mmCIF file of C-alpha atoms in Angstrom:
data_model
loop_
_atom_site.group_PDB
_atom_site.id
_atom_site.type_symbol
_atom_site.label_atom_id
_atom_site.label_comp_id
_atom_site.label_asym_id
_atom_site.label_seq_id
_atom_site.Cartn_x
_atom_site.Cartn_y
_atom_site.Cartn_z
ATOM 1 C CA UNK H 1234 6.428 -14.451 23.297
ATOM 2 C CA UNK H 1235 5.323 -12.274 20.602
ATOM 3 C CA UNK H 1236 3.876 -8.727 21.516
ATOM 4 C CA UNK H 1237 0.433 -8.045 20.209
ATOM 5 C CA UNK H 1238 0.006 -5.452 17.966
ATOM 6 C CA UNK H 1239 -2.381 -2.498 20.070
ATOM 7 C CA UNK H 1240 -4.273 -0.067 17.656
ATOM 8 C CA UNK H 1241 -5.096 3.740 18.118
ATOM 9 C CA UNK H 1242 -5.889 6.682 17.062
ATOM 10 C CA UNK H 1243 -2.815 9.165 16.651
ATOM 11 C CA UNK H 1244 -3.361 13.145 16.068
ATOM 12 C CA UNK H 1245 -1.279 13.779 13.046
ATOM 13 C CA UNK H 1246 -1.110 17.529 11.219
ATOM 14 C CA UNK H 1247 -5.183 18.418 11.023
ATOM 15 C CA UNK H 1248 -6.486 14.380 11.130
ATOM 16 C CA UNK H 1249 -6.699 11.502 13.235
ATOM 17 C CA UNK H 1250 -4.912 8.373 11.629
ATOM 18 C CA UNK H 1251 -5.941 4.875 13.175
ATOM 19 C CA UNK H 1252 -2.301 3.102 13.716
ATOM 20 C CA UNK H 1253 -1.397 -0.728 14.323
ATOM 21 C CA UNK H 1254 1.920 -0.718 16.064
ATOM 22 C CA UNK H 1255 4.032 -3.172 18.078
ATOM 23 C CA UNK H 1256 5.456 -1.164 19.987
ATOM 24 C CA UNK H 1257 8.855 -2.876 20.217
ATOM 25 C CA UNK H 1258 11.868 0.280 20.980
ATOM 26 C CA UNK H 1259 14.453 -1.816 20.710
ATOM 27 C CA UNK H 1260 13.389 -2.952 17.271
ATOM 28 C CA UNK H 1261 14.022 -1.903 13.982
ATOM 29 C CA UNK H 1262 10.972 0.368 12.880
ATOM 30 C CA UNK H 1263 8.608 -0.871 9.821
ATOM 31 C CA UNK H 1264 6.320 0.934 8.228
ATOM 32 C CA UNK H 1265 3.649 -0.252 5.980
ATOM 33 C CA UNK H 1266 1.533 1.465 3.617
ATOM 34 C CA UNK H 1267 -1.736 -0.027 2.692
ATOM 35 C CA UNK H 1268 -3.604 -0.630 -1.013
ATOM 36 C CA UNK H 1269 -6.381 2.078 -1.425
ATOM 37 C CA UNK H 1270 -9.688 0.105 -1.142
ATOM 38 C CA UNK H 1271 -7.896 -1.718 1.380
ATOM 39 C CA UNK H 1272 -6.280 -1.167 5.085
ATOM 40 C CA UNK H 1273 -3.520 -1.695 7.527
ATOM 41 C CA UNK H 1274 -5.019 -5.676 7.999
ATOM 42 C CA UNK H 1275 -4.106 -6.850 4.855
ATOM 43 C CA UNK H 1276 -0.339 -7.291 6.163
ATOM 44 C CA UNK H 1277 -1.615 -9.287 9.228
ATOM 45 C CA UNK H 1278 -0.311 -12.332 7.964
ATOM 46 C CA UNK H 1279 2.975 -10.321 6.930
ATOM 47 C CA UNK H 1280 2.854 -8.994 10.455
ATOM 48 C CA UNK H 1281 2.536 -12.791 12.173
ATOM 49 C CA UNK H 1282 5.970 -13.476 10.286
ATOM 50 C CA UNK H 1283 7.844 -10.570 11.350
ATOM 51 C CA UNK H 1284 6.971 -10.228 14.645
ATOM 52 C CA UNK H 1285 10.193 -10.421 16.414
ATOM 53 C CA UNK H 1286 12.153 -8.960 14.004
ATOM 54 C CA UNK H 1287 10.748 -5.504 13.547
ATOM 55 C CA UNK H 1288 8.600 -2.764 15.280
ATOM 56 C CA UNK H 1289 5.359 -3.266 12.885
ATOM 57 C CA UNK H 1290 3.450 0.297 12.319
ATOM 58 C CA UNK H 1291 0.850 -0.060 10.291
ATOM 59 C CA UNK H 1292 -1.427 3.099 9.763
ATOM 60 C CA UNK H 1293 -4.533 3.770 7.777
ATOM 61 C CA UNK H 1294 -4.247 6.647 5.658
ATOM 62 C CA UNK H 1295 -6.121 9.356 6.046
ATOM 63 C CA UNK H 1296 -10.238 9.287 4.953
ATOM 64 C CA UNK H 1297 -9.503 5.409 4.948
ATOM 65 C CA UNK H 1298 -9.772 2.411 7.214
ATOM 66 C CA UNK H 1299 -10.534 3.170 10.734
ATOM 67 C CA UNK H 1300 -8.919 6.662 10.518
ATOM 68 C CA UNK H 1301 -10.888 10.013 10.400
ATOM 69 C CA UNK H 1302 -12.808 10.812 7.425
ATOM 70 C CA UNK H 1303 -11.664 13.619 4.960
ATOM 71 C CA UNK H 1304 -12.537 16.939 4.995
ATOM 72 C CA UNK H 1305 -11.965 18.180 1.312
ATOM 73 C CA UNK H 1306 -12.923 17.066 -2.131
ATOM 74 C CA UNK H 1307 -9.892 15.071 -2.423
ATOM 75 C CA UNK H 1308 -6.946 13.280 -0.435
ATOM 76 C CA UNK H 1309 -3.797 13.498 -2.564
ATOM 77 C CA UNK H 1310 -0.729 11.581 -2.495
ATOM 78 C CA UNK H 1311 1.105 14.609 -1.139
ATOM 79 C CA UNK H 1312 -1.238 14.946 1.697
ATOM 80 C CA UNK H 1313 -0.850 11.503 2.410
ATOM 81 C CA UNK H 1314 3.041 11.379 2.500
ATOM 82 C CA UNK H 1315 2.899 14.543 4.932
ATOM 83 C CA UNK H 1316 0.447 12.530 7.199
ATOM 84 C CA UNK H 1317 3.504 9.940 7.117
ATOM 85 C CA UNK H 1318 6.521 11.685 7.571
ATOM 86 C CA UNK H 1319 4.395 13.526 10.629
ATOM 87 C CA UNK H 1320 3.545 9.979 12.054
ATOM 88 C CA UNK H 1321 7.064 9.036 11.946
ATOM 89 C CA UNK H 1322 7.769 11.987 13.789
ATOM 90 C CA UNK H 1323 5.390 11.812 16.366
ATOM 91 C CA UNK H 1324 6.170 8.644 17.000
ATOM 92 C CA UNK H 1325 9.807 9.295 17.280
ATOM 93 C CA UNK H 1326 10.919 6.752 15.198
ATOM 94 C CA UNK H 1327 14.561 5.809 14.075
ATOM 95 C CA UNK H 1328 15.230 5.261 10.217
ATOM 96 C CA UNK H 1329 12.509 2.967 8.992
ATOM 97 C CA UNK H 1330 12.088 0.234 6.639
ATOM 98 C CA UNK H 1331 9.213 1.007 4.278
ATOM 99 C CA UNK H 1332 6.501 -1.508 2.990
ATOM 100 C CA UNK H 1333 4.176 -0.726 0.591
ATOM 101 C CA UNK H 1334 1.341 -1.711 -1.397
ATOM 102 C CA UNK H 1335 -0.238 -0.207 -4.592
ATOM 103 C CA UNK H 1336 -1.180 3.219 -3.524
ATOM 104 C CA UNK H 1337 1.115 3.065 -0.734
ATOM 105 C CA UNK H 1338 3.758 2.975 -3.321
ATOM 106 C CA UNK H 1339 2.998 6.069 -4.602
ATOM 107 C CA UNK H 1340 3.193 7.673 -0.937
ATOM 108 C CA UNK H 1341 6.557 6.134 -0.531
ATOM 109 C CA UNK H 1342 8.149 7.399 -3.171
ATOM 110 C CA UNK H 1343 7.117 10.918 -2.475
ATOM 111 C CA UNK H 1344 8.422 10.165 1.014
ATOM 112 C CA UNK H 1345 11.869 8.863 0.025
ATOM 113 C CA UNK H 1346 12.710 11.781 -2.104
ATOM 114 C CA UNK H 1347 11.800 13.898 0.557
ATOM 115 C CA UNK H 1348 13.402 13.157 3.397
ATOM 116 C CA UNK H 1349 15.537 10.153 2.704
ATOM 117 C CA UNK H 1350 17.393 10.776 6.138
ATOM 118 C CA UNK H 1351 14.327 9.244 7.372
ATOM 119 C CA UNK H 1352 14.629 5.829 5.169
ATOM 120 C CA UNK H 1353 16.450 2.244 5.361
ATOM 121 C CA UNK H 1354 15.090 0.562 2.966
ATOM 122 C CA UNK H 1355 11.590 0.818 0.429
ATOM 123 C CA UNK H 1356 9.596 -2.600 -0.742
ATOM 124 C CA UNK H 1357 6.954 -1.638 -3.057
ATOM 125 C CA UNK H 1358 4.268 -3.973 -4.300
ATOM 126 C CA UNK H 1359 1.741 -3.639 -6.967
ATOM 127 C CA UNK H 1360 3.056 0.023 -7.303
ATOM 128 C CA UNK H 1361 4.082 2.338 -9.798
ATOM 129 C CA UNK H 1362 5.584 5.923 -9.741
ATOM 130 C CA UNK H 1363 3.584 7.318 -12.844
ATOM 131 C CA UNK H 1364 0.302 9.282 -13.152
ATOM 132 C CA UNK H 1365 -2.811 7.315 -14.517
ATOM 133 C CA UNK H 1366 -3.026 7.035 -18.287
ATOM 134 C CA UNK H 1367 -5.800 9.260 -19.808
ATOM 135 C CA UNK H 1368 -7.812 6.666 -20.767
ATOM 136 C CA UNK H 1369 -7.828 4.926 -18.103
ATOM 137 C CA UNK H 1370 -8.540 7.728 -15.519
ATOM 138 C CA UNK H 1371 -11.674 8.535 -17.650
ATOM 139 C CA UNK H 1372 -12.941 4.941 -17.520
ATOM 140 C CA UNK H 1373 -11.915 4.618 -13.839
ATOM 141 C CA UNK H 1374 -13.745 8.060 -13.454
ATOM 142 C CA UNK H 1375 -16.670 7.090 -14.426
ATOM 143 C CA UNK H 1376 -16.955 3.864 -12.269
ATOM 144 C CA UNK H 1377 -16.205 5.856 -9.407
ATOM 145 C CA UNK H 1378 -18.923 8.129 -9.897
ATOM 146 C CA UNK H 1379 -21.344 5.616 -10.727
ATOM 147 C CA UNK H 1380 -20.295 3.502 -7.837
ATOM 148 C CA UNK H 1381 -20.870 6.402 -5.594
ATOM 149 C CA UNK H 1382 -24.219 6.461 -5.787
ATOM 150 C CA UNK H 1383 -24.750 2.662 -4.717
ATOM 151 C CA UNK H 1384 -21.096 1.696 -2.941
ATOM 152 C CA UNK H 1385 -19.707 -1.306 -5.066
ATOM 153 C CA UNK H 1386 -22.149 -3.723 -5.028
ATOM 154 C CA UNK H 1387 -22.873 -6.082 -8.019
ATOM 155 C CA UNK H 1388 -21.106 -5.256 -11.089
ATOM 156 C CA UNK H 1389 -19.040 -2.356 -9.846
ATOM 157 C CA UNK H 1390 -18.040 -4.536 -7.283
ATOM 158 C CA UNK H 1391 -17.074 -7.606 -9.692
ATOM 159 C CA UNK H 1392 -14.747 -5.024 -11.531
ATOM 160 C CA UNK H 1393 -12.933 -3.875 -8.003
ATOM 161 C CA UNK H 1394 -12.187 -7.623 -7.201
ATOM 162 C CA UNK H 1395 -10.794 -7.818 -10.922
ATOM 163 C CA UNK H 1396 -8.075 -5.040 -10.366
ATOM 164 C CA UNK H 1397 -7.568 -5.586 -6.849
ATOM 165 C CA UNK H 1398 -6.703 -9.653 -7.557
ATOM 166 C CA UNK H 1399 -5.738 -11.348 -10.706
ATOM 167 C CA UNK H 1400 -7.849 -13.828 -12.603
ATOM 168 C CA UNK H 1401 -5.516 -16.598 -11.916
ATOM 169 C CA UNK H 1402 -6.150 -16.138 -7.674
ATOM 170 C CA UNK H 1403 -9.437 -15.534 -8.137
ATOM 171 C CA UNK H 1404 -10.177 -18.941 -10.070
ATOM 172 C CA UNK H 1405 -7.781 -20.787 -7.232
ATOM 173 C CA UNK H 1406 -10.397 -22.357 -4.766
ATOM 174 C CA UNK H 1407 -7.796 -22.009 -2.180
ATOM 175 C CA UNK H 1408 -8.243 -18.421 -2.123
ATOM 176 C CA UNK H 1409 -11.686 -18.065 -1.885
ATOM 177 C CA UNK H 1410 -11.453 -17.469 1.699
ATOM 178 C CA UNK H 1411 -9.281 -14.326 1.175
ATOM 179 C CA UNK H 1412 -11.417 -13.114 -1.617
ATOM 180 C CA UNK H 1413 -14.271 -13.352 -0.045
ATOM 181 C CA UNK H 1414 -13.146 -11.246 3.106
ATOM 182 C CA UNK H 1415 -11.849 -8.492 1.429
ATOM 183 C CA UNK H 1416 -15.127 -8.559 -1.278
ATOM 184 C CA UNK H 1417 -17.402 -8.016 1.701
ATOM 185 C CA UNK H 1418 -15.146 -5.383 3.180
ATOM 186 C CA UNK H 1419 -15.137 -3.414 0.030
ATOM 187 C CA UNK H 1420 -18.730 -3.785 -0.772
ATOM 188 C CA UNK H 1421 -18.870 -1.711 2.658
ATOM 189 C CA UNK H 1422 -16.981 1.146 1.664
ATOM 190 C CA UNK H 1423 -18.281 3.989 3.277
ATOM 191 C CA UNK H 1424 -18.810 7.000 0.567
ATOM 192 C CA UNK H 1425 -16.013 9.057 2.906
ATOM 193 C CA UNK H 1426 -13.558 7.119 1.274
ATOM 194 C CA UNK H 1427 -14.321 8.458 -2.177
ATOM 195 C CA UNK H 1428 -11.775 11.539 -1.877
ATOM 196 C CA UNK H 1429 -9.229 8.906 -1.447
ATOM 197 C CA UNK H 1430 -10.126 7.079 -4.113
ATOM 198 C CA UNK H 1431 -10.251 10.291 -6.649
ATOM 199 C CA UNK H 1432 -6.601 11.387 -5.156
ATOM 200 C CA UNK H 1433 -5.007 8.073 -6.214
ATOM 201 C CA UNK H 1434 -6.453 8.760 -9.527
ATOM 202 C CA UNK H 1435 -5.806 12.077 -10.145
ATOM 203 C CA UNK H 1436 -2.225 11.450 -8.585
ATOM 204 C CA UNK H 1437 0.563 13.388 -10.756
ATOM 205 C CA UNK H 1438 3.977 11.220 -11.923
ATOM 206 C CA UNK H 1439 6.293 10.766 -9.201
ATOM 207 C CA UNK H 1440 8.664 9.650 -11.846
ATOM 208 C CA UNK H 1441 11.115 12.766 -11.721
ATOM 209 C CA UNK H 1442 11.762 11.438 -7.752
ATOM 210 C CA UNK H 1443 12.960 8.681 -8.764
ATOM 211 C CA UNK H 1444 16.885 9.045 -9.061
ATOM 212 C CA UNK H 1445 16.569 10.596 -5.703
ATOM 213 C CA UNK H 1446 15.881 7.202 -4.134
ATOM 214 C CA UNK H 1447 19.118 5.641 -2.327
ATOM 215 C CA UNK H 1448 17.928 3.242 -0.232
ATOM 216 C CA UNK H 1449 18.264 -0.382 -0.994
ATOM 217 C CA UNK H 1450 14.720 -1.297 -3.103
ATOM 218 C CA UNK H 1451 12.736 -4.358 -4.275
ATOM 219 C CA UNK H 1452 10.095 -4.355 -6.097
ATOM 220 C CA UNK H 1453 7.462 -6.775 -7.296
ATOM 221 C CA UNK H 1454 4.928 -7.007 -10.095
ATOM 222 C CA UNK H 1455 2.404 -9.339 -11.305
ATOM 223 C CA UNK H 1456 1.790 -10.580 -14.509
ATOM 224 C CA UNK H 1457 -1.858 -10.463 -14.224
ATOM 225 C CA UNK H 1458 -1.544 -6.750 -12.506
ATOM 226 C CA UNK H 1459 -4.119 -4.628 -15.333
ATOM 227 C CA UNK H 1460 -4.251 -1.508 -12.923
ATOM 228 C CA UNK H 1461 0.162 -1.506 -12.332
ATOM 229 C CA UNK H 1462 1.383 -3.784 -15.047
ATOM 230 C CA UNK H 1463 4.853 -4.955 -14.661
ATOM 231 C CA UNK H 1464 6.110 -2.362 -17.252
ATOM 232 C CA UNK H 1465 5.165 0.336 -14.520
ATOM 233 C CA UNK H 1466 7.208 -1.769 -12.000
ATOM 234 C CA UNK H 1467 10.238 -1.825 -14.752
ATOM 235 C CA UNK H 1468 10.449 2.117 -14.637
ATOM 236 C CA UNK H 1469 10.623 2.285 -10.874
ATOM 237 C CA UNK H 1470 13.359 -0.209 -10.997
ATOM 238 C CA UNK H 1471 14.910 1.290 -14.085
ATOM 239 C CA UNK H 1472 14.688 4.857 -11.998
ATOM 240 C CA UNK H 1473 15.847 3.702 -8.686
ATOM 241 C CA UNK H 1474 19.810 2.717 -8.709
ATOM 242 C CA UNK H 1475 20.215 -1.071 -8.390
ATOM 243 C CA UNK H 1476 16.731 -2.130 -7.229
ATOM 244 C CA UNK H 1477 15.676 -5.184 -7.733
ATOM 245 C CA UNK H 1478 12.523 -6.470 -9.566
ATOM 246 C CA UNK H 1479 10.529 -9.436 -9.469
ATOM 247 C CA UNK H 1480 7.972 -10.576 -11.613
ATOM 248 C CA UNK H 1481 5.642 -12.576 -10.595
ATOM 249 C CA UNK H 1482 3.872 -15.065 -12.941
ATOM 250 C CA UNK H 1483 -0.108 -15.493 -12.566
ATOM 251 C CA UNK H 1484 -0.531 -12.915 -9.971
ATOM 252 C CA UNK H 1485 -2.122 -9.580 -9.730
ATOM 253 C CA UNK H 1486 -2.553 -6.261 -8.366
ATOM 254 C CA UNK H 1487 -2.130 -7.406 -4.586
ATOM 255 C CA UNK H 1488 1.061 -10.121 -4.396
ATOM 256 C CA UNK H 1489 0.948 -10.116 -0.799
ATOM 257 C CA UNK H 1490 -2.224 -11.122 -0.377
ATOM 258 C CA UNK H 1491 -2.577 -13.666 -3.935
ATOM 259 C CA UNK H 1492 1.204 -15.338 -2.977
ATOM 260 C CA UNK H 1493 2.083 -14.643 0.630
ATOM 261 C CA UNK H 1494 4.030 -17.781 0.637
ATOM 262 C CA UNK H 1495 6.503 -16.206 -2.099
ATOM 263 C CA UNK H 1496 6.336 -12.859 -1.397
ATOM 264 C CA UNK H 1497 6.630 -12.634 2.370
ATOM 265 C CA UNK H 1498 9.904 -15.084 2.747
ATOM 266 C CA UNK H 1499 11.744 -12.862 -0.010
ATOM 267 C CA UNK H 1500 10.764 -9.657 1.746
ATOM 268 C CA UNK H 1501 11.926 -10.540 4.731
ATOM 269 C CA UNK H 1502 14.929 -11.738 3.396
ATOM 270 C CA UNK H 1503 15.539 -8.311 1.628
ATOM 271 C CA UNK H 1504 14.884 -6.382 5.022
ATOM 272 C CA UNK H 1505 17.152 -8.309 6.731
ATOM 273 C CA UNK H 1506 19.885 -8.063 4.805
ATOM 274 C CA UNK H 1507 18.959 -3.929 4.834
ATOM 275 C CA UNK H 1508 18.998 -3.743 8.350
ATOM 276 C CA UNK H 1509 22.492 -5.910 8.641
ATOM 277 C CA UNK H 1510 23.695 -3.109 6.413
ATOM 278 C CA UNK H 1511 22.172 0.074 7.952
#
């Protein structure tokens, strides 16, 4: 019988983080690291397959999701790595596998250079390790202000569904269903969220970590990814000895979610071939 995943707030450094979690101590520990935008549900369905396997910990980050709102201007990617490595404390957790998304990504790798001690092995998805190009931060700038003043409704939200998912999944009629769950749950962004939002895009290159990234590490990119294109996925893997990189054709900025029926077989695969190992 598979254990139901019981959600709750945690007291972490000076926030509350809202945290999905299994439970299971005899378990190998995951943790995954949401999309901003998004939250811990988007791996449900990744959580359905790997019940059984692993301990599945799945926290919002902080000023995000269900957890507490933030208190400053601005939630940076450091902030939310030491909200991380303090969960994974508190929690008392063994070495854990990492899974991230996007964003998440960027909080792993700061992690994993850190305190690798802490670290079995580090998917990343839709991610990247470098800063945002200038011209790019000033166009995504200026959405974010303008958006702030409504939430992302109409066009602004039409532009957030075309980073988030690629134009091929978002023409397939089979995914409607998906798109339009998470389009109503980001045209309800709450205007706390926006310091999250300006940290991921104001984020400085985690490239330099890199090297200092042991752990075994795959890695997957879309073709139709225009906010992480696969080039961004290439230096991670080029940076990080022997991880592997997949490219996936027609797919975009959230693989999990577009292609769960490619993406979550060959992650589990990975991890279990990681945990074997550690």
């Amino acid at each position: 019988m598979r254990k139901r995943s019981i959600g709750k707030g945690i007291a972490v450094r000076d926030t509350i983080l809202w945290v999905e979690d299994t439970g299971e101590s005899n378990l190998p520990p995951m943790l995954c690291l949401h999309s901003l935008f998004l939250d811990g549900t988007m791996f449900d369905g990744f959580v359905e397959r790997a019940q059984g396997q692993f301990r599945l910990i799945r926290p919002d980050f902080r000023g995000q999701g269900s957890s507490a709102p933030a208190t400053g201007d601005i939630v940076t990617m450091d902030d939310c790595a030491d909200d991380m490595l303090a969960l994974i404390e508190t929690l008392n957790l063994p070495p854990v596998h990492l899974v991230a998304a996007s964003m998440g990504g960027d909080v792993a790798v700061r992690m994993v250079a850190e305190r690798p001690e802490l670290f079995r092995s580090l998917v990343m998805m839709g991610s990247s390790a470098r800063g945002e190009p200038a011209d790019q931060m000033e166009r995504f700038r200026g959405l974010l202000k303008e958006a702030a003043l409504t939430g992302f409704v109409g066009d602004y939200l039409d532009i957030l569904m075309s980073i988030m998912f690629g134009a091929t999944t978002r023409a397939k009629p089979e995914a409607q269903p998906m798109l339009d769950r998470w389009r109503t749950r980001m045209s309800l962004l709450p205007h706390s969220a926006w310091p999250a939002m300006f940290g991921v895009l104001e984020r400085p290159s985690a490239v330099a970590l890199l090297p200092k990234i042991t752990v075994p590490t795959l890695l997957f990119s879309g073709t139709d990814d225009i906010a992480r294109p696969p080039d961004w996925g290439q230096e991670v893997a080029d940076g990080v000895k022997d991880a592997r990189f997949t490219i996936l054709d027609g797919v975009g900025h959230s693989p999990i979610l577009e292609v769960p029926e490619i993406v979550i077989p060959q992650v589990l695969a990975f991890l279990a071939g990681a945990a074997r190992a550690g």
